[in-house]
Tab-separated table of C-alpha atoms in Angstrom:
chain	number	residue	atom	x	y	z
A	218	UNK	CA	18.994	-15.238	6.654
A	219	UNK	CA	17.366	-18.573	7.498
A	220	UNK	CA	14.239	-19.648	5.667
A	221	UNK	CA	11.860	-19.449	8.677
A	222	UNK	CA	12.879	-15.847	9.257
A	223	UNK	CA	12.771	-15.165	5.518
A	224	UNK	CA	9.206	-16.476	5.410
A	225	UNK	CA	8.213	-14.333	8.395
A	226	UNK	CA	9.709	-11.265	6.720
A	227	UNK	CA	7.931	-12.008	3.450
A	228	UNK	CA	4.640	-12.547	5.256
A	229	UNK	CA	5.033	-9.264	7.128
A	230	UNK	CA	5.848	-7.422	3.890
A	231	UNK	CA	2.883	-9.026	2.133
A	232	UNK	CA	0.488	-8.002	4.919
A	233	UNK	CA	1.925	-4.471	4.989
A	234	UNK	CA	1.646	-3.965	1.227
A	235	UNK	CA	-1.757	-5.644	1.005
A	236	UNK	CA	-3.123	-3.372	3.728
A	237	UNK	CA	-1.730	-0.094	2.378
A	238	UNK	CA	-2.731	-0.878	-1.213
A	239	UNK	CA	-6.102	-2.193	-0.001
A	240	UNK	CA	-7.318	-4.086	-3.111
A	241	UNK	CA	-10.766	-4.706	-1.583
A	242	UNK	CA	-11.259	-1.018	-0.797
A	243	UNK	CA	-10.282	-0.222	-4.380
A	244	UNK	CA	-13.207	-2.192	-5.813
A	245	UNK	CA	-15.860	0.538	-5.349
A	246	UNK	CA	-13.431	3.105	-6.802
A	247	UNK	CA	-12.988	0.872	-9.860
A	248	UNK	CA	-16.748	0.454	-10.250
A	249	UNK	CA	-17.236	4.224	-10.097
A	250	UNK	CA	-14.392	4.953	-12.525
A	251	UNK	CA	-15.722	2.427	-15.057
A	252	UNK	CA	-19.392	3.383	-14.728
A	253	UNK	CA	-19.343	5.045	-18.153
A	254	UNK	CA	-16.866	2.606	-19.698
A	255	UNK	CA	-18.114	-0.297	-21.858
A	256	UNK	CA	-17.857	-3.686	-20.141
A	257	UNK	CA	-15.530	-5.001	-22.867
A	258	UNK	CA	-12.949	-2.340	-21.895
A	259	UNK	CA	-12.960	-3.001	-18.141
A	260	UNK	CA	-10.077	-5.478	-18.384
A	261	UNK	CA	-7.871	-2.998	-20.262
A	262	UNK	CA	-8.925	-0.261	-17.823
A	263	UNK	CA	-7.877	-2.350	-14.810
A	264	UNK	CA	-4.622	-3.417	-16.460
A	265	UNK	CA	-3.692	0.174	-17.272
A	266	UNK	CA	-4.350	1.274	-13.689
A	267	UNK	CA	-2.267	-1.553	-12.207
A	268	UNK	CA	0.627	-0.928	-14.618
A	269	UNK	CA	0.703	2.781	-13.758
A	270	UNK	CA	0.664	1.884	-10.060
A	271	UNK	CA	3.477	-0.636	-10.552
A	272	UNK	CA	5.579	2.005	-12.334
A	273	UNK	CA	5.068	4.595	-9.587
A	274	UNK	CA	5.720	2.183	-6.719
A	275	UNK	CA	8.663	0.607	-8.546
A	276	UNK	CA	10.337	3.987	-8.998
A	277	UNK	CA	9.993	4.746	-5.293
A	278	UNK	CA	11.208	1.249	-4.387
A	279	UNK	CA	14.406	1.774	-6.392
A	280	UNK	CA	15.045	5.497	-5.974
A	281	UNK	CA	13.149	6.506	-2.833
A	282	UNK	CA	15.941	6.049	-0.325
A	283	UNK	CA	18.567	7.437	-2.717
A	284	UNK	CA	16.566	10.651	-2.992
A	285	UNK	CA	16.169	10.836	0.791
A	286	UNK	CA	19.865	10.367	1.446
A	287	UNK	CA	20.697	12.781	-1.365
A	288	UNK	CA	19.004	15.553	0.588
A	289	UNK	CA	20.591	14.458	3.860
A	290	UNK	CA	17.731	12.606	5.558
A	291	UNK	CA	18.261	9.428	7.611
A	292	UNK	CA	16.026	6.439	6.911
A	293	UNK	CA	15.335	6.071	10.645
A	294	UNK	CA	13.775	9.536	10.680
A	295	UNK	CA	11.795	8.677	7.559
A	296	UNK	CA	10.588	5.457	9.178
A	297	UNK	CA	9.330	7.401	12.194
A	298	UNK	CA	7.666	10.061	10.044
A	299	UNK	CA	6.287	7.413	7.708
A	300	UNK	CA	4.981	5.390	10.633
A	301	UNK	CA	3.185	8.427	12.039
A	302	UNK	CA	1.631	9.203	8.646
A	303	UNK	CA	0.629	5.568	8.173
A	304	UNK	CA	-0.943	5.630	11.633
A	305	UNK	CA	-2.970	8.741	10.776
A	306	UNK	CA	-3.951	7.093	7.494
A	307	UNK	CA	-5.033	4.018	9.460
A	308	UNK	CA	-7.139	6.166	11.794
A	309	UNK	CA	-8.892	7.680	8.780
A	310	UNK	CA	-9.630	4.159	7.531
A	311	UNK	CA	-11.057	3.154	10.921
A	312	UNK	CA	-12.995	6.249	11.978
A	313	UNK	CA	-13.381	8.349	8.839
A	314	UNK	CA	-14.933	7.862	5.438
A	315	UNK	CA	-14.189	4.644	3.649
A	316	UNK	CA	-11.423	4.692	1.086
A	317	UNK	CA	-13.941	4.475	-1.730
A	318	UNK	CA	-16.118	7.314	-0.436
A	319	UNK	CA	-13.287	9.819	-0.047
A	320	UNK	CA	-11.612	9.012	-3.348
A	321	UNK	CA	-14.844	8.953	-5.329
A	322	UNK	CA	-15.725	12.354	-3.874
A	323	UNK	CA	-12.411	13.708	-5.147
A	324	UNK	CA	-12.976	12.157	-8.555
A	325	UNK	CA	-16.238	14.022	-8.968
A	326	UNK	CA	-14.354	17.322	-8.941
A	327	UNK	CA	-11.464	16.324	-11.210
A	328	UNK	CA	-11.402	16.010	-14.977
A	329	UNK	CA	-8.768	13.281	-15.290
A	330	UNK	CA	-8.595	9.816	-16.792
A	331	UNK	CA	-10.247	7.336	-14.438
A	332	UNK	CA	-7.537	4.727	-14.958
A	333	UNK	CA	-4.940	7.113	-13.508
A	334	UNK	CA	-7.012	9.133	-11.039
A	335	UNK	CA	-8.469	8.048	-8.705
A	336	UNK	CA	-7.820	4.374	-9.502
A	337	UNK	CA	-4.036	4.162	-9.957
A	338	UNK	CA	-3.301	7.230	-7.834
A	339	UNK	CA	-4.187	7.540	-4.977
A	340	UNK	CA	-6.257	4.357	-4.652
A	341	UNK	CA	-3.656	1.695	-5.543
A	342	UNK	CA	-0.372	3.648	-5.424
A	343	UNK	CA	-1.487	5.476	-2.296
A	344	UNK	CA	0.765	7.694	-0.157
A	345	UNK	CA	0.811	4.875	2.385
A	346	UNK	CA	1.971	2.380	-0.241
A	347	UNK	CA	4.719	4.742	-1.437
A	348	UNK	CA	5.966	5.187	2.132
A	349	UNK	CA	5.808	1.446	2.729
A	350	UNK	CA	7.963	0.442	-0.261
A	351	UNK	CA	10.663	2.933	0.741
A	352	UNK	CA	10.695	1.749	4.352
A	353	UNK	CA	10.737	-1.949	3.400
A	354	UNK	CA	13.791	-1.572	1.125
A	355	UNK	CA	16.328	0.040	3.428
A	356	UNK	CA	19.660	-0.157	1.567
A	357	UNK	CA	21.581	-0.332	4.848
A	358	UNK	CA	19.754	-3.316	6.344
A	359	UNK	CA	18.576	-5.204	3.239
A	360	UNK	CA	20.618	-6.524	0.342
A	361	UNK	CA	19.763	-6.915	-3.326
A	362	UNK	CA	18.210	-10.336	-2.715
A	363	UNK	CA	15.891	-9.063	0.024
A	364	UNK	CA	14.917	-6.002	-2.025
A	365	UNK	CA	14.206	-8.200	-5.018
A	366	UNK	CA	11.979	-10.381	-2.838
A	367	UNK	CA	10.143	-7.245	-1.685
A	368	UNK	CA	9.641	-6.262	-5.322
A	369	UNK	CA	8.242	-9.725	-6.034
A	370	UNK	CA	5.864	-9.431	-3.079
A	371	UNK	CA	4.751	-6.029	-4.391
A	372	UNK	CA	4.081	-7.481	-7.842
A	373	UNK	CA	2.156	-10.342	-6.255
A	374	UNK	CA	-0.082	-7.899	-4.380
A	375	UNK	CA	-0.636	-5.929	-7.585
A	376	UNK	CA	-1.587	-9.124	-9.429
A	377	UNK	CA	-4.119	-9.876	-6.683
A	378	UNK	CA	-5.410	-6.323	-7.066
A	379	UNK	CA	-5.803	-6.799	-10.825
A	380	UNK	CA	-7.693	-10.080	-10.358
A	381	UNK	CA	-10.015	-8.510	-7.770
A	382	UNK	CA	-10.732	-5.616	-10.123
A	383	UNK	CA	-11.716	-8.101	-12.827
A	384	UNK	CA	-14.158	-9.637	-10.328
A	385	UNK	CA	-15.269	-6.250	-8.964
A	386	UNK	CA	-18.916	-6.474	-10.017
A	387	UNK	CA	-19.367	-9.951	-8.562
A	388	UNK	CA	-17.613	-9.069	-5.292
A	389	UNK	CA	-19.665	-5.895	-4.880
A	390	UNK	CA	-22.877	-7.884	-5.244
A	391	UNK	CA	-21.601	-10.557	-2.852
A	392	UNK	CA	-20.474	-8.446	0.127
A	393	UNK	CA	-22.191	-5.128	-0.602
A	394	UNK	CA	-21.033	-1.640	0.382
A	395	UNK	CA	-21.295	-2.529	4.073
A	396	UNK	CA	-18.959	-5.473	3.601
A	397	UNK	CA	-16.412	-3.300	1.822
A	398	UNK	CA	-16.613	-0.770	4.673
A	399	UNK	CA	-16.052	-3.474	7.314
A	400	UNK	CA	-13.040	-4.913	5.475
A	401	UNK	CA	-11.550	-1.436	5.051
A	402	UNK	CA	-11.798	-0.769	8.798
A	403	UNK	CA	-10.259	-4.112	9.740
A	404	UNK	CA	-7.359	-3.342	7.389
A	405	UNK	CA	-7.049	0.055	9.047
A	406	UNK	CA	-6.566	-1.648	12.410
A	407	UNK	CA	-3.846	-3.882	10.959
A	408	UNK	CA	-2.195	-0.875	9.323
A	409	UNK	CA	-2.158	0.965	12.668
A	410	UNK	CA	-0.179	-1.948	14.157
A	411	UNK	CA	2.245	-1.901	11.219
A	412	UNK	CA	2.659	1.866	11.626
A	413	UNK	CA	3.570	1.566	15.318
A	414	UNK	CA	6.099	-1.141	14.444
A	415	UNK	CA	7.632	1.172	11.817
A	416	UNK	CA	8.064	3.923	14.437
A	417	UNK	CA	9.701	1.458	16.841
A	418	UNK	CA	12.096	0.288	14.109
A	419	UNK	CA	12.999	3.880	13.318
A	420	UNK	CA	13.689	4.617	16.978
A	421	UNK	CA	15.812	1.479	17.224
A	422	UNK	CA	17.816	2.394	14.123
A	423	UNK	CA	18.528	5.861	15.517
A	424	UNK	CA	19.570	4.431	18.889
A	425	UNK	CA	16.679	5.919	20.863
A	426	UNK	CA	14.857	2.664	21.561
A	427	UNK	CA	18.015	1.000	22.902
A	428	UNK	CA	18.292	3.792	25.479
A	429	UNK	CA	14.675	3.418	26.531
A	430	UNK	CA	15.206	-0.310	27.030
A	431	UNK	CA	18.187	0.183	29.295
A	432	UNK	CA	17.787	-1.195	32.867
A	433	UNK	CA	16.460	1.389	35.283
């Protein structure tokens, strides 16, 4: 793999993971979850949430495809299904409630630790993020080096998420709830494009796309 193509792949993976994890959309969730937490504990709260998210996503990155193949599912089919789910998730980001609004509403009816729910799961380690890490680390098309690079990109996005959570109060004051809503919807549009690309890749891997591209 040449470096220009490697850079393009890394950039695509970064955009995909950044969109599905949505660090900006997580800020209001963090502010809600820490509303009753002393300011001096916010750093530890954010760190705990990011570490839990890293553990969950890391497990799916390493074992996700193995589990799928263990039950007889092809990655191409998973890419198509995952792409469809990501697309529906993107539509909810664009037309539905903001990420913060829906997850905060759920939190109000659950008696769980705020660092785990809703902050780590499903805000950071969202279903979309779990699907994305499995799709991006196909054992048949990517080697150990490429998968390691994907893991590094994932860690980089999580570090960005942690830093944004530390600056959550300042960012909220700067862009306001409207700003967070606008950013979330723009990311939803990007995610919709990524989802369609995932479906096309799945069709290509299963040989369907090649047939559709045949000369008429």
